[in-house]
Amino acid sequence: MLGVVRIYNTLTRRVEEVAPLEDRRIRMYTCGPTVYRYAHLGNLRTFLLADLLRRALEFEGYEVFQVMNITDVGHMTDESSPRAVDKMLLAAEDEGLSPLEIAEKYTKAFLEDAAAVGMQPAHVYPRATEHIPEMIELTQRLIERGHAYVVDDGTVYYDVRSFPGYGKLSGNTLDKLRPGHRDLETDPRKRHHADFSLWKAAGPGRLMKWPSPWGEGFPGWHIECSAMSMKYLGERFDLHTGGVDLIFPHHEDEIAQSEGATGHQVVSTWVHGGHLRLAGQKIAKSAGNVVRVHELVDRGFDPRSYRYLTFQTRYRSEMDFSWEAMAAADEHVKRLRRRMAEWKEAPRPAELTEAGRAYDRRFREAVADDLDMPEALVVLNELVKNPDVAFGEKYALLCSWDRVLGLDLEREAREGFEVPPEVQALLEERDAARRRRDFATSDAIRARLVEMGFEVQDTAAGTVVRRRS
Ligand code: AMP
Ligand code: ZN
């Protein structure tokens, strides 16, 4: 079945049907991580939005080709200040590693975290440092077309006044962009304070630098996404995603670059996700309130349960993270998996009943309606609770919906769980301790079981364990 998916386009400020440029094939670019530190749950919320959008499209029968870049050079601590430093070099200095080692370490960690939360891998992960020639070529093209200029030390600036559409994505048109207090630091060689660098001259002693027609230097941050998106997706493609903080200046500048170079619209639809906050503050390394995937695992949660948590808030809204909500989401996912294991043997219907079809329709409509996942969860929970729908039919529907949800709902049904004999002995020992109210021993055995990778529950029938995923 081929359906449609509607999504909010930041560019047009409307919810629109995703209409691929090429038949049923969607080309999608996702701004990826800057690999100078571990990804936090905020970053992952944004990447999970891209994953969800892709899954929603695939669910409706589209083929999606996804590119996610890896930023390993040029992302400065403060894009508007000439005194800013490259985040990669800062981390290299902090950790006593080379920039390449830093990039490798955090790219690997990112890919592991992405897999742990059940993200489908992108088809290509281009690295900025491996695309310097493409960025130089694009910069040259912009100079030739009158959109960029070179200053004395070989730095190249984009001339924002040469691009009439500047500001169309973010609303920050040039008449509104007044020089701020920061711009006291603005490079006086710029023609307009909003001009941004495409190429920067390497200062003395800089580690990461490359030869160019303008001397040794390194690329600005925004040019990598123009160069790599067009290299892998062509000069017109369908979807571009990122967090709301990337709308300006990153994506505004990407539009100026790509459209300046080609003379036409390149990206049809821009999709941006809201931020994740912790105790009312945006999660960020600089705020010191970072939570990582690793911490979820340490606390006994399945990282995939974090997906469920993100589904409870519309993707464009800000979302507050709390450990209570995380625990509830984890419990819910695990309960669904247990139900699936119970329903596994029930006879499956050859086709859906009318009630089943109605649930399926509502679920699909919710997902296709600008990814209304809170509503999709309402439908799911109604189905699970409905005593009039047969177990086999529930099982079939949840399997199908899990292609969008990515919660691995069949895990327990698939893998089952058999208690190994040495664990059985510990369970009996713990139950005996509890009967004689020796809670110190019972707690010690619980801790041992947790250490062995189990989740421990006290039930009327005694201690029950399941393998922690
Ligand atoms: P970075 O690794 O800093 O380049 O960021 C990777 C992605 O995470 C970008 O799309 C950002 O917009 C997004 N991001 C950063 N902080 C948050 C946050 N607190 N909540 C949601 N997304 C975020
Ligand atoms: Zn980008």
Tab-separated table of C-alpha atoms and ligand atoms in Angstrom:
chain	number	residue	atom	x	y	z
A	1	MET	CA	0.000	0.000	0.000
A	2	LEU	CA	1.346	3.419	-0.955
A	3	GLY	CA	0.239	6.337	1.144
A	4	VAL	CA	1.257	9.923	1.727
A	5	VAL	CA	3.153	11.492	4.593
A	6	ARG	CA	2.585	15.110	5.593
A	7	ILE	CA	5.279	17.082	7.369
A	8	TYR	CA	5.860	20.648	8.537
A	9	ASN	CA	8.215	22.469	6.178
A	10	THR	CA	10.181	25.200	7.983
A	11	LEU	CA	10.703	26.950	4.639
A	12	THR	CA	7.012	27.376	3.734
A	13	ARG	CA	5.794	27.318	7.363
A	14	ARG	CA	3.094	24.833	6.390
A	15	VAL	CA	2.363	21.138	6.800
A	16	GLU	CA	2.831	19.689	3.323
A	17	GLU	CA	2.660	16.339	1.613
A	18	VAL	CA	6.131	14.925	0.967
A	19	ALA	CA	6.181	14.789	-2.834
A	20	PRO	CA	9.397	13.180	-4.031
A	21	LEU	CA	11.168	14.643	-7.016
A	22	GLU	CA	11.644	11.160	-8.396
A	23	ASP	CA	8.706	8.743	-8.334
A	24	ARG	CA	8.702	6.945	-4.946
A	25	ARG	CA	12.368	7.549	-4.152
A	26	ILE	CA	13.158	10.088	-1.450
A	27	ARG	CA	16.564	11.688	-1.024
A	28	MET	CA	17.232	12.901	2.489
A	29	TYR	CA	20.125	14.696	4.172
A	30	THR	CA	20.553	14.745	7.940
A	31	CYS	CA	22.989	17.113	9.626
A	32	GLY	CA	25.066	14.698	11.650
A	33	PRO	CA	27.193	14.942	14.771
A	34	THR	CA	30.227	17.096	15.415
A	35	VAL	CA	32.569	14.374	16.623
A	36	TYR	CA	34.467	16.138	19.400
A	37	ARG	CA	32.480	14.646	22.301
A	38	TYR	CA	29.906	11.953	23.086
A	39	ALA	CA	26.403	12.473	21.743
A	40	HIS	CA	23.823	13.317	24.420
A	41	LEU	CA	20.135	12.484	24.562
A	42	GLY	CA	19.298	15.891	23.046
A	43	ASN	CA	21.354	15.181	19.938
A	44	LEU	CA	19.780	11.761	19.754
A	45	ARG	CA	16.276	13.206	19.958
A	46	THR	CA	17.037	15.141	16.775
A	47	PHE	CA	18.623	12.137	15.037
A	48	LEU	CA	15.687	9.973	16.094
A	49	LEU	CA	13.376	12.464	14.400
A	50	ALA	CA	15.226	11.847	11.131
A	51	ASP	CA	15.039	8.098	11.768
A	52	LEU	CA	11.309	8.311	12.461
A	53	LEU	CA	10.646	10.375	9.350
A	54	ARG	CA	12.548	7.872	7.258
A	55	ARG	CA	10.688	4.940	8.818
A	56	ALA	CA	7.331	6.679	8.338
A	57	LEU	CA	8.103	7.143	4.637
A	58	GLU	CA	9.309	3.565	4.230
A	59	PHE	CA	6.170	2.378	6.025
A	60	GLU	CA	4.121	4.078	3.346
A	61	GLY	CA	6.092	2.386	0.600
A	62	TYR	CA	8.745	4.962	-0.279
A	63	GLU	CA	12.353	4.090	-0.782
A	64	VAL	CA	14.564	6.470	1.207
A	65	PHE	CA	18.218	7.197	0.524
A	66	GLN	CA	19.710	8.916	3.562
A	67	VAL	CA	23.006	10.748	3.927
A	68	MET	CA	24.320	11.834	7.324
A	69	ASN	CA	27.496	13.891	7.486
A	70	ILE	CA	30.157	13.635	10.153
A	71	THR	CA	31.557	17.060	11.073
A	72	ASP	CA	35.218	16.657	11.909
A	73	VAL	CA	36.566	20.122	11.075
A	74	GLY	CA	35.506	23.753	11.002
A	75	HIS	CA	32.696	23.816	13.591
A	76	MET	CA	33.751	26.765	15.747
A	77	THR	CA	32.842	27.468	19.358
A	78	ASP	CA	31.185	30.704	18.284
A	79	GLU	CA	30.439	31.139	14.598
A	80	SER	CA	30.224	34.915	14.786
A	81	SER	CA	33.500	35.602	16.513
A	82	PRO	CA	36.900	35.740	14.793
A	83	ARG	CA	38.441	34.592	18.075
A	84	ALA	CA	36.444	31.341	18.121
A	85	VAL	CA	38.290	28.028	18.125
A	86	ASP	CA	37.609	24.814	16.231
A	87	LYS	CA	35.799	22.379	18.534
A	88	MET	CA	37.822	19.468	17.164
A	89	LEU	CA	41.129	21.148	17.993
A	90	LEU	CA	39.929	22.108	21.448
A	91	ALA	CA	39.030	18.481	22.203
A	92	ALA	CA	42.327	17.252	20.761
A	93	GLU	CA	44.189	19.578	23.080
A	94	ASP	CA	42.057	18.604	26.079
A	95	GLU	CA	42.481	14.886	25.576
A	96	GLY	CA	46.042	14.825	24.290
A	97	LEU	CA	45.019	13.090	21.064
A	98	SER	CA	45.369	14.088	17.432
A	99	PRO	CA	42.282	15.573	15.717
A	100	LEU	CA	42.027	12.378	13.661
A	101	GLU	CA	42.026	10.237	16.799
A	102	ILE	CA	39.370	12.436	18.385
A	103	ALA	CA	37.223	12.120	15.260
A	104	GLU	CA	37.636	8.337	15.178
A	105	LYS	CA	36.892	7.914	18.855
A	106	TYR	CA	33.680	9.926	18.814
A	107	THR	CA	32.460	8.742	15.419
A	108	LYS	CA	32.683	5.167	16.663
A	109	ALA	CA	30.904	6.089	19.906
A	110	PHE	CA	28.190	7.889	17.960
A	111	LEU	CA	27.541	4.931	15.667
A	112	GLU	CA	27.313	2.628	18.691
A	113	ASP	CA	24.839	4.927	20.443
A	114	ALA	CA	22.806	5.269	17.253
A	115	ALA	CA	22.593	1.484	16.943
A	116	ALA	CA	21.684	1.135	20.626
A	117	VAL	CA	18.646	3.386	20.231
A	118	GLY	CA	17.659	1.479	17.093
A	119	MET	CA	18.458	4.052	14.424
A	120	GLN	CA	18.621	2.623	10.927
A	121	PRO	CA	22.094	3.357	9.585
A	122	ALA	CA	22.330	6.060	6.919
A	123	HIS	CA	23.445	4.883	3.473
A	124	VAL	CA	26.458	7.198	3.469
A	125	TYR	CA	28.312	8.940	6.314
A	126	PRO	CA	30.548	11.452	4.503
A	127	ARG	CA	33.250	13.060	6.615
A	128	ALA	CA	34.028	16.740	6.163
A	129	THR	CA	37.808	16.201	6.141
A	130	GLU	CA	37.419	13.767	3.238
A	131	HIS	CA	35.599	16.347	1.107
A	132	ILE	CA	37.929	19.332	1.162
A	133	PRO	CA	38.335	19.369	-2.667
A	134	GLU	CA	34.538	19.475	-3.126
A	135	MET	CA	34.294	22.382	-0.683
A	136	ILE	CA	37.096	24.284	-2.416
A	137	GLU	CA	35.413	23.748	-5.765
A	138	LEU	CA	32.074	25.009	-4.469
A	139	THR	CA	33.762	28.054	-2.931
A	140	GLN	CA	35.416	28.757	-6.260
A	141	ARG	CA	32.082	28.490	-8.024
A	142	LEU	CA	30.588	30.999	-5.575
A	143	ILE	CA	33.449	33.444	-6.198
A	144	GLU	CA	32.960	33.101	-9.957
A	145	ARG	CA	29.235	33.718	-9.677
A	146	GLY	CA	29.787	36.877	-7.632
A	147	HIS	CA	28.564	35.444	-4.313
A	148	ALA	CA	31.886	35.383	-2.496
A	149	TYR	CA	35.053	37.445	-2.124
A	150	VAL	CA	38.595	36.862	-0.904
A	151	VAL	CA	40.252	39.121	1.689
A	152	ASP	CA	43.966	39.826	2.164
A	153	ASP	CA	45.005	36.761	4.200
A	154	GLY	CA	43.163	34.310	1.928
A	155	THR	CA	39.940	34.037	3.913
A	156	VAL	CA	36.874	33.756	1.669
A	157	TYR	CA	33.573	35.311	2.711
A	158	TYR	CA	30.089	34.761	1.362
A	159	ASP	CA	28.550	38.072	0.309
A	160	VAL	CA	25.043	37.847	1.801
A	161	ARG	CA	23.846	40.934	-0.056
A	162	SER	CA	24.467	39.119	-3.344
A	163	PHE	CA	21.734	36.593	-2.502
A	164	PRO	CA	18.268	38.207	-2.439
A	165	GLY	CA	16.680	35.173	-0.765
A	166	TYR	CA	18.831	35.477	2.337
A	167	GLY	CA	16.663	35.012	5.427
A	168	LYS	CA	13.830	33.081	3.788
A	169	LEU	CA	14.246	30.024	6.013
A	170	SER	CA	14.760	31.671	9.382
A	171	GLY	CA	13.070	35.007	8.822
A	172	ASN	CA	16.408	36.712	9.557
A	173	THR	CA	16.409	38.896	6.485
A	174	LEU	CA	19.182	41.460	6.187
A	175	ASP	CA	16.957	44.379	7.182
A	176	LYS	CA	16.298	42.574	10.482
A	177	LEU	CA	19.856	41.463	11.142
A	178	ARG	CA	21.272	44.373	13.080
A	179	PRO	CA	24.855	44.113	14.203
A	180	GLY	CA	24.793	42.801	17.759
A	181	HIS	CA	27.201	43.532	20.584
A	182	ARG	CA	29.234	40.536	19.459
A	183	ASP	CA	29.798	42.177	16.141
A	184	LEU	CA	32.166	44.585	17.783
A	185	GLU	CA	34.439	41.649	17.112
A	186	THR	CA	33.396	41.429	13.485
A	187	ASP	CA	36.182	41.216	10.966
A	188	PRO	CA	36.393	44.756	9.464
A	189	ARG	CA	37.249	43.208	6.104
A	190	LYS	CA	33.683	41.888	5.789
A	191	ARG	CA	31.405	43.807	3.439
A	192	HIS	CA	28.367	43.116	5.619
A	193	HIS	CA	28.348	41.987	9.223
A	194	ALA	CA	26.275	38.898	8.307
A	195	ASP	CA	28.821	37.700	5.719
A	196	PHE	CA	30.154	34.326	6.788
A	197	SER	CA	33.319	32.449	5.939
A	198	LEU	CA	33.499	29.720	3.317
A	199	TRP	CA	37.213	29.263	3.782
A	200	LYS	CA	39.447	30.483	6.604
A	201	ALA	CA	43.135	31.233	6.426
A	202	ALA	CA	45.062	28.967	8.791
A	203	GLY	CA	46.551	30.926	11.641
A	204	PRO	CA	50.089	30.160	12.833
A	205	GLY	CA	50.506	26.686	14.336
A	206	ARG	CA	47.088	25.397	13.291
A	207	LEU	CA	46.999	21.601	13.117
A	208	MET	CA	44.215	20.905	10.611
A	209	LYS	CA	44.824	22.788	7.383
A	210	TRP	CA	44.843	22.183	3.646
A	211	PRO	CA	46.295	23.947	0.592
A	212	SER	CA	43.811	25.937	-1.513
A	213	PRO	CA	43.883	28.519	-4.303
A	214	TRP	CA	43.774	31.137	-1.502
A	215	GLY	CA	46.584	29.696	0.610
A	216	GLU	CA	46.604	27.222	3.469
A	217	GLY	CA	43.402	27.113	5.442
A	218	PHE	CA	40.323	25.168	6.430
A	219	PRO	CA	36.647	25.248	5.479
A	220	GLY	CA	33.875	27.142	7.264
A	221	TRP	CA	31.286	24.927	8.932
A	222	HIS	CA	28.315	25.503	6.602
A	223	ILE	CA	30.043	24.759	3.299
A	224	GLU	CA	30.495	21.057	4.126
A	225	CYS	CA	26.749	20.440	4.145
A	226	SER	CA	26.223	22.177	0.778
A	227	ALA	CA	29.140	20.321	-0.795
A	228	MET	CA	28.364	16.872	0.597
A	229	SER	CA	24.584	16.991	0.221
A	230	MET	CA	24.855	17.917	-3.455
A	231	LYS	CA	27.619	15.401	-4.063
A	232	TYR	CA	25.581	12.454	-2.757
A	233	LEU	CA	22.024	13.589	-3.445
A	234	GLY	CA	22.320	15.810	-6.501
A	235	GLU	CA	21.483	19.470	-6.993
A	236	ARG	CA	17.838	18.961	-6.113
A	237	PHE	CA	16.706	16.717	-3.290
A	238	ASP	CA	13.696	16.197	-1.065
A	239	LEU	CA	14.365	16.421	2.658
A	240	HIS	CA	16.852	18.035	4.990
A	241	THR	CA	16.697	17.578	8.770
A	242	GLY	CA	18.335	18.991	11.876
A	243	GLY	CA	17.665	20.532	15.276
A	244	VAL	CA	15.913	23.871	15.568
A	245	ASP	CA	19.209	25.587	16.491
A	246	LEU	CA	20.528	24.794	13.004
A	247	ILE	CA	17.892	26.893	11.194
A	248	PHE	CA	20.078	29.945	11.693
A	249	PRO	CA	22.774	30.434	10.691
A	250	HIS	CA	23.708	26.907	9.544
A	251	HIS	CA	20.797	26.106	7.234
A	252	GLU	CA	20.151	29.693	6.166
A	253	ASP	CA	23.775	29.836	5.019
A	254	GLU	CA	23.551	26.425	3.380
A	255	ILE	CA	20.642	27.683	1.256
A	256	ALA	CA	22.616	30.805	0.283
A	257	GLN	CA	25.568	28.622	-0.739
A	258	SER	CA	23.720	25.853	-2.591
A	259	GLU	CA	21.250	28.115	-4.352
A	260	GLY	CA	23.927	30.723	-5.031
A	261	ALA	CA	26.045	28.077	-6.731
A	262	THR	CA	23.283	26.368	-8.728
A	263	GLY	CA	20.921	29.259	-9.364
A	264	HIS	CA	17.874	27.260	-8.238
A	265	GLN	CA	16.168	25.713	-5.212
A	266	VAL	CA	18.032	22.650	-3.981
A	267	VAL	CA	16.103	21.347	-0.936
A	268	SER	CA	12.316	20.990	-1.118
A	269	THR	CA	11.481	20.421	2.537
A	270	TRP	CA	13.287	21.457	5.716
A	271	VAL	CA	12.395	19.592	8.903
A	272	HIS	CA	13.546	20.746	12.340
A	273	GLY	CA	13.154	19.125	15.721
A	274	GLY	CA	12.622	20.853	19.083
A	275	HIS	CA	15.166	20.741	21.849
A	276	LEU	CA	15.433	18.399	24.762
A	277	ARG	CA	15.745	20.041	28.146
A	278	LEU	CA	16.734	18.885	31.562
A	279	ALA	CA	15.246	20.725	34.506
A	280	GLY	CA	14.154	23.523	32.199
A	281	GLN	CA	17.539	24.007	30.534
A	282	LYS	CA	18.564	22.963	27.033
A	283	ILE	CA	20.810	19.906	27.244
A	284	ALA	CA	24.255	20.944	26.051
A	285	LYS	CA	27.853	20.223	26.874
A	286	SER	CA	28.340	23.880	27.764
A	287	ALA	CA	25.449	23.745	30.260
A	288	GLY	CA	27.055	20.710	31.932
A	289	ASN	CA	23.750	18.794	32.040
A	290	VAL	CA	24.501	16.105	29.518
A	291	VAL	CA	22.882	12.647	29.726
A	292	ARG	CA	24.322	9.909	27.552
A	293	VAL	CA	23.028	6.568	26.245
A	294	HIS	CA	25.597	4.904	28.447
A	295	GLU	CA	23.801	6.248	31.535
A	296	LEU	CA	20.514	4.713	30.414
A	297	VAL	CA	22.195	1.321	30.242
A	298	ASP	CA	23.870	1.816	33.623
A	299	ARG	CA	20.495	2.438	35.183
A	300	GLY	CA	19.104	-0.760	33.671
A	301	PHE	CA	17.043	0.869	30.922
A	302	ASP	CA	16.863	-0.388	27.376
A	303	PRO	CA	18.125	2.515	25.197
A	304	ARG	CA	15.261	1.779	22.789
A	305	SER	CA	12.852	2.831	25.515
A	306	TYR	CA	14.187	6.346	24.966
A	307	ARG	CA	12.492	6.216	21.559
A	308	TYR	CA	9.175	5.548	23.280
A	309	LEU	CA	9.823	8.505	25.559
A	310	THR	CA	10.441	10.806	22.580
A	311	PHE	CA	7.175	9.653	20.962
A	312	GLN	CA	5.230	11.098	23.870
A	313	THR	CA	5.976	14.685	22.758
A	314	ARG	CA	5.330	16.199	19.317
A	315	TYR	CA	8.665	16.508	17.594
A	316	ARG	CA	8.556	20.285	17.134
A	317	SER	CA	7.832	20.991	20.793
A	318	GLU	CA	10.486	21.275	23.416
A	319	MET	CA	10.646	18.185	25.544
A	320	ASP	CA	11.655	17.794	29.179
A	321	PHE	CA	13.681	14.790	30.174
A	322	SER	CA	13.171	13.199	33.587
A	323	TRP	CA	14.319	9.887	35.006
A	324	GLU	CA	10.777	9.151	36.242
A	325	ALA	CA	9.361	9.503	32.733
A	326	MET	CA	12.274	7.445	31.384
A	327	ALA	CA	11.556	4.650	33.881
A	328	ALA	CA	7.866	4.660	32.971
A	329	ALA	CA	8.673	4.479	29.247
A	330	ASP	CA	11.082	1.609	29.853
A	331	GLU	CA	8.522	-0.305	31.883
A	332	HIS	CA	5.960	0.235	29.164
A	333	VAL	CA	8.190	-1.069	26.383
A	334	LYS	CA	9.157	-4.106	28.406
A	335	ARG	CA	5.524	-4.826	29.238
A	336	LEU	CA	4.671	-4.659	25.537
A	337	ARG	CA	7.455	-7.123	24.808
A	338	ARG	CA	6.167	-9.493	27.489
A	339	ARG	CA	2.663	-9.263	26.033
A	340	MET	CA	4.037	-10.008	22.584
A	341	ALA	CA	5.760	-13.108	23.955
A	342	GLU	CA	2.448	-14.223	25.475
A	343	TRP	CA	0.522	-13.581	22.253
A	344	LYS	CA	3.075	-15.224	20.028
A	345	GLU	CA	1.409	-18.641	19.902
A	346	ALA	CA	-2.108	-17.288	19.379
A	347	PRO	CA	-3.551	-17.986	15.920
A	348	ARG	CA	-2.943	-15.105	13.507
A	349	PRO	CA	-5.866	-13.973	11.390
A	350	ALA	CA	-5.482	-14.507	7.635
A	351	GLU	CA	-6.590	-10.910	7.283
A	352	LEU	CA	-7.436	-8.114	9.663
A	353	THR	CA	-10.948	-7.830	11.102
A	354	GLU	CA	-12.861	-4.619	10.680
A	355	ALA	CA	-11.786	-3.479	14.144
A	356	GLY	CA	-8.149	-4.312	13.333
A	357	ARG	CA	-8.350	-2.376	10.070
A	358	ALA	CA	-9.761	0.638	11.900
A	359	TYR	CA	-6.875	0.590	14.380
A	360	ASP	CA	-4.380	0.235	11.553
A	361	ARG	CA	-5.913	3.153	9.686
A	362	ARG	CA	-5.850	5.377	12.767
A	363	PHE	CA	-2.240	4.471	13.526
A	364	ARG	CA	-1.121	5.192	9.959
A	365	GLU	CA	-3.044	8.441	9.828
A	366	ALA	CA	-1.469	9.632	13.055
A	367	VAL	CA	2.057	8.857	11.834
A	368	ALA	CA	1.419	10.420	8.429
A	369	ASP	CA	-0.063	13.528	10.050
A	370	ASP	CA	3.191	15.382	10.687
A	371	LEU	CA	4.433	12.448	12.792
A	372	ASP	CA	1.760	12.688	15.481
A	373	MET	CA	3.352	10.039	17.663
A	374	PRO	CA	1.477	10.910	20.874
A	375	GLU	CA	-1.708	10.045	18.963
A	376	ALA	CA	-0.100	6.885	17.507
A	377	LEU	CA	0.665	5.756	21.070
A	378	VAL	CA	-2.947	6.403	22.101
A	379	VAL	CA	-4.066	4.086	19.289
A	380	LEU	CA	-1.488	1.477	20.266
A	381	ASN	CA	-2.489	1.477	23.913
A	382	GLU	CA	-6.179	1.304	23.039
A	383	LEU	CA	-5.527	-1.715	20.876
A	384	VAL	CA	-3.488	-3.472	23.542
A	385	LYS	CA	-6.258	-2.979	26.113
A	386	ASN	CA	-9.196	-3.873	23.873
A	387	PRO	CA	-10.533	-7.268	25.045
A	388	ASP	CA	-12.503	-7.724	21.817
A	389	VAL	CA	-9.468	-7.943	19.554
A	390	ALA	CA	-7.876	-11.391	19.355
A	391	PHE	CA	-4.292	-11.827	20.615
A	392	GLY	CA	-3.074	-12.999	17.218
A	393	GLU	CA	-4.432	-9.891	15.556
A	394	LYS	CA	-2.825	-7.635	18.154
A	395	TYR	CA	0.441	-9.436	17.588
A	396	ALA	CA	0.219	-8.958	13.817
A	397	LEU	CA	-0.593	-5.236	14.129
A	398	LEU	CA	2.179	-4.522	16.609
A	399	CYS	CA	4.721	-6.324	14.419
A	400	SER	CA	3.695	-4.163	11.502
A	401	TRP	CA	3.683	-0.898	13.471
A	402	ASP	CA	7.067	-1.674	14.958
A	403	ARG	CA	8.590	-0.922	11.559
A	404	VAL	CA	7.821	2.708	12.428
A	405	LEU	CA	8.271	2.511	16.182
A	406	GLY	CA	11.584	0.625	16.105
A	407	LEU	CA	11.048	-0.674	19.649
A	408	ASP	CA	11.989	-4.280	18.848
A	409	LEU	CA	8.660	-5.405	20.307
A	410	GLU	CA	9.215	-8.985	19.183
A	411	ARG	CA	12.462	-9.354	21.097
A	412	GLU	CA	11.121	-11.446	23.924
A	413	ALA	CA	8.808	-13.451	21.675
A	414	ARG	CA	11.820	-14.196	19.473
A	415	GLU	CA	14.517	-14.859	22.009
A	416	GLY	CA	12.465	-16.280	24.856
A	417	PHE	CA	14.106	-16.593	28.194
A	418	GLU	CA	15.416	-19.612	30.023
A	419	VAL	CA	16.875	-19.222	33.479
A	420	PRO	CA	20.361	-20.778	33.667
A	421	PRO	CA	20.822	-23.271	36.578
A	422	GLU	CA	23.351	-21.169	38.516
A	423	VAL	CA	20.923	-18.261	38.376
A	424	GLN	CA	18.067	-20.508	39.474
A	425	ALA	CA	20.129	-21.421	42.558
A	426	LEU	CA	20.595	-17.726	43.387
A	427	LEU	CA	16.859	-17.106	43.006
A	428	GLU	CA	16.051	-19.863	45.466
A	429	GLU	CA	18.677	-18.619	47.889
A	430	ARG	CA	17.216	-15.097	47.679
A	431	ASP	CA	13.651	-16.278	48.239
A	432	ALA	CA	14.784	-18.224	51.304
A	433	ALA	CA	16.547	-15.127	52.652
A	434	ARG	CA	13.417	-13.049	52.117
A	435	ARG	CA	11.288	-15.630	53.934
A	436	ARG	CA	13.526	-15.335	56.983
A	437	ARG	CA	13.515	-11.535	56.574
A	438	ASP	CA	17.258	-11.434	55.965
A	439	PHE	CA	17.101	-8.417	53.688
A	440	ALA	CA	20.845	-7.788	53.697
A	441	THR	CA	21.424	-11.146	51.979
A	442	SER	CA	18.440	-10.693	49.700
A	443	ASP	CA	19.740	-7.253	48.615
A	444	ALA	CA	23.241	-8.609	48.097
A	445	ILE	CA	21.896	-11.362	45.824
A	446	ARG	CA	19.813	-8.817	43.929
A	447	ALA	CA	22.911	-6.687	43.369
A	448	ARG	CA	24.790	-9.770	42.150
A	449	LEU	CA	21.998	-10.624	39.692
A	450	VAL	CA	21.948	-7.054	38.375
A	451	GLU	CA	25.686	-7.244	37.933
A	452	MET	CA	25.231	-10.460	35.971
A	453	GLY	CA	23.002	-8.525	33.561
A	454	PHE	CA	19.530	-9.360	34.866
A	455	GLU	CA	16.566	-7.321	35.810
A	456	VAL	CA	15.124	-8.422	39.146
A	457	GLN	CA	11.469	-8.327	40.113
A	458	ASP	CA	9.711	-9.381	43.294
A	459	THR	CA	6.465	-11.168	42.549
A	460	ALA	CA	3.970	-13.149	44.638
A	461	ALA	CA	5.637	-16.300	43.323
A	462	GLY	CA	9.118	-15.143	44.418
A	463	THR	CA	12.062	-13.535	42.637
A	464	VAL	CA	11.786	-13.346	38.856
A	465	VAL	CA	14.581	-12.300	36.518
A	466	ARG	CA	14.739	-11.374	32.891
A	467	ARG	CA	17.733	-10.685	30.769
A	468	ARG	CA	18.484	-6.992	30.545
A	469	SER	CA	18.508	-5.939	26.926
B	1	AMP	P1	26.197	18.686	17.071
B	1	AMP	O1	26.812	17.332	17.337
B	1	AMP	O2	26.473	19.670	18.139
B	1	AMP	O3	26.578	19.199	15.706
B	1	AMP	O4	24.607	18.496	17.087
B	1	AMP	C1	23.976	17.436	16.459
B	1	AMP	C2	22.465	17.657	16.381
B	1	AMP	O5	21.894	17.722	17.686
B	1	AMP	C3	22.055	18.946	15.672
B	1	AMP	O6	21.018	18.648	14.764
B	1	AMP	C4	21.547	19.831	16.797
B	1	AMP	O7	20.545	20.693	16.326
B	1	AMP	C5	20.979	18.813	17.751
B	1	AMP	N1	20.894	19.248	19.173
B	1	AMP	C6	21.834	19.844	19.935
B	1	AMP	N2	21.412	20.035	21.206
B	1	AMP	C7	20.147	19.541	21.260
B	1	AMP	C8	19.144	19.417	22.302
B	1	AMP	N3	19.357	19.818	23.542
B	1	AMP	N4	17.957	18.854	21.967
B	1	AMP	C9	17.712	18.411	20.710
B	1	AMP	N5	18.614	18.481	19.701
B	1	AMP	C10	19.819	19.040	19.968
B	2	ZN	ZN	24.734	20.595	8.379
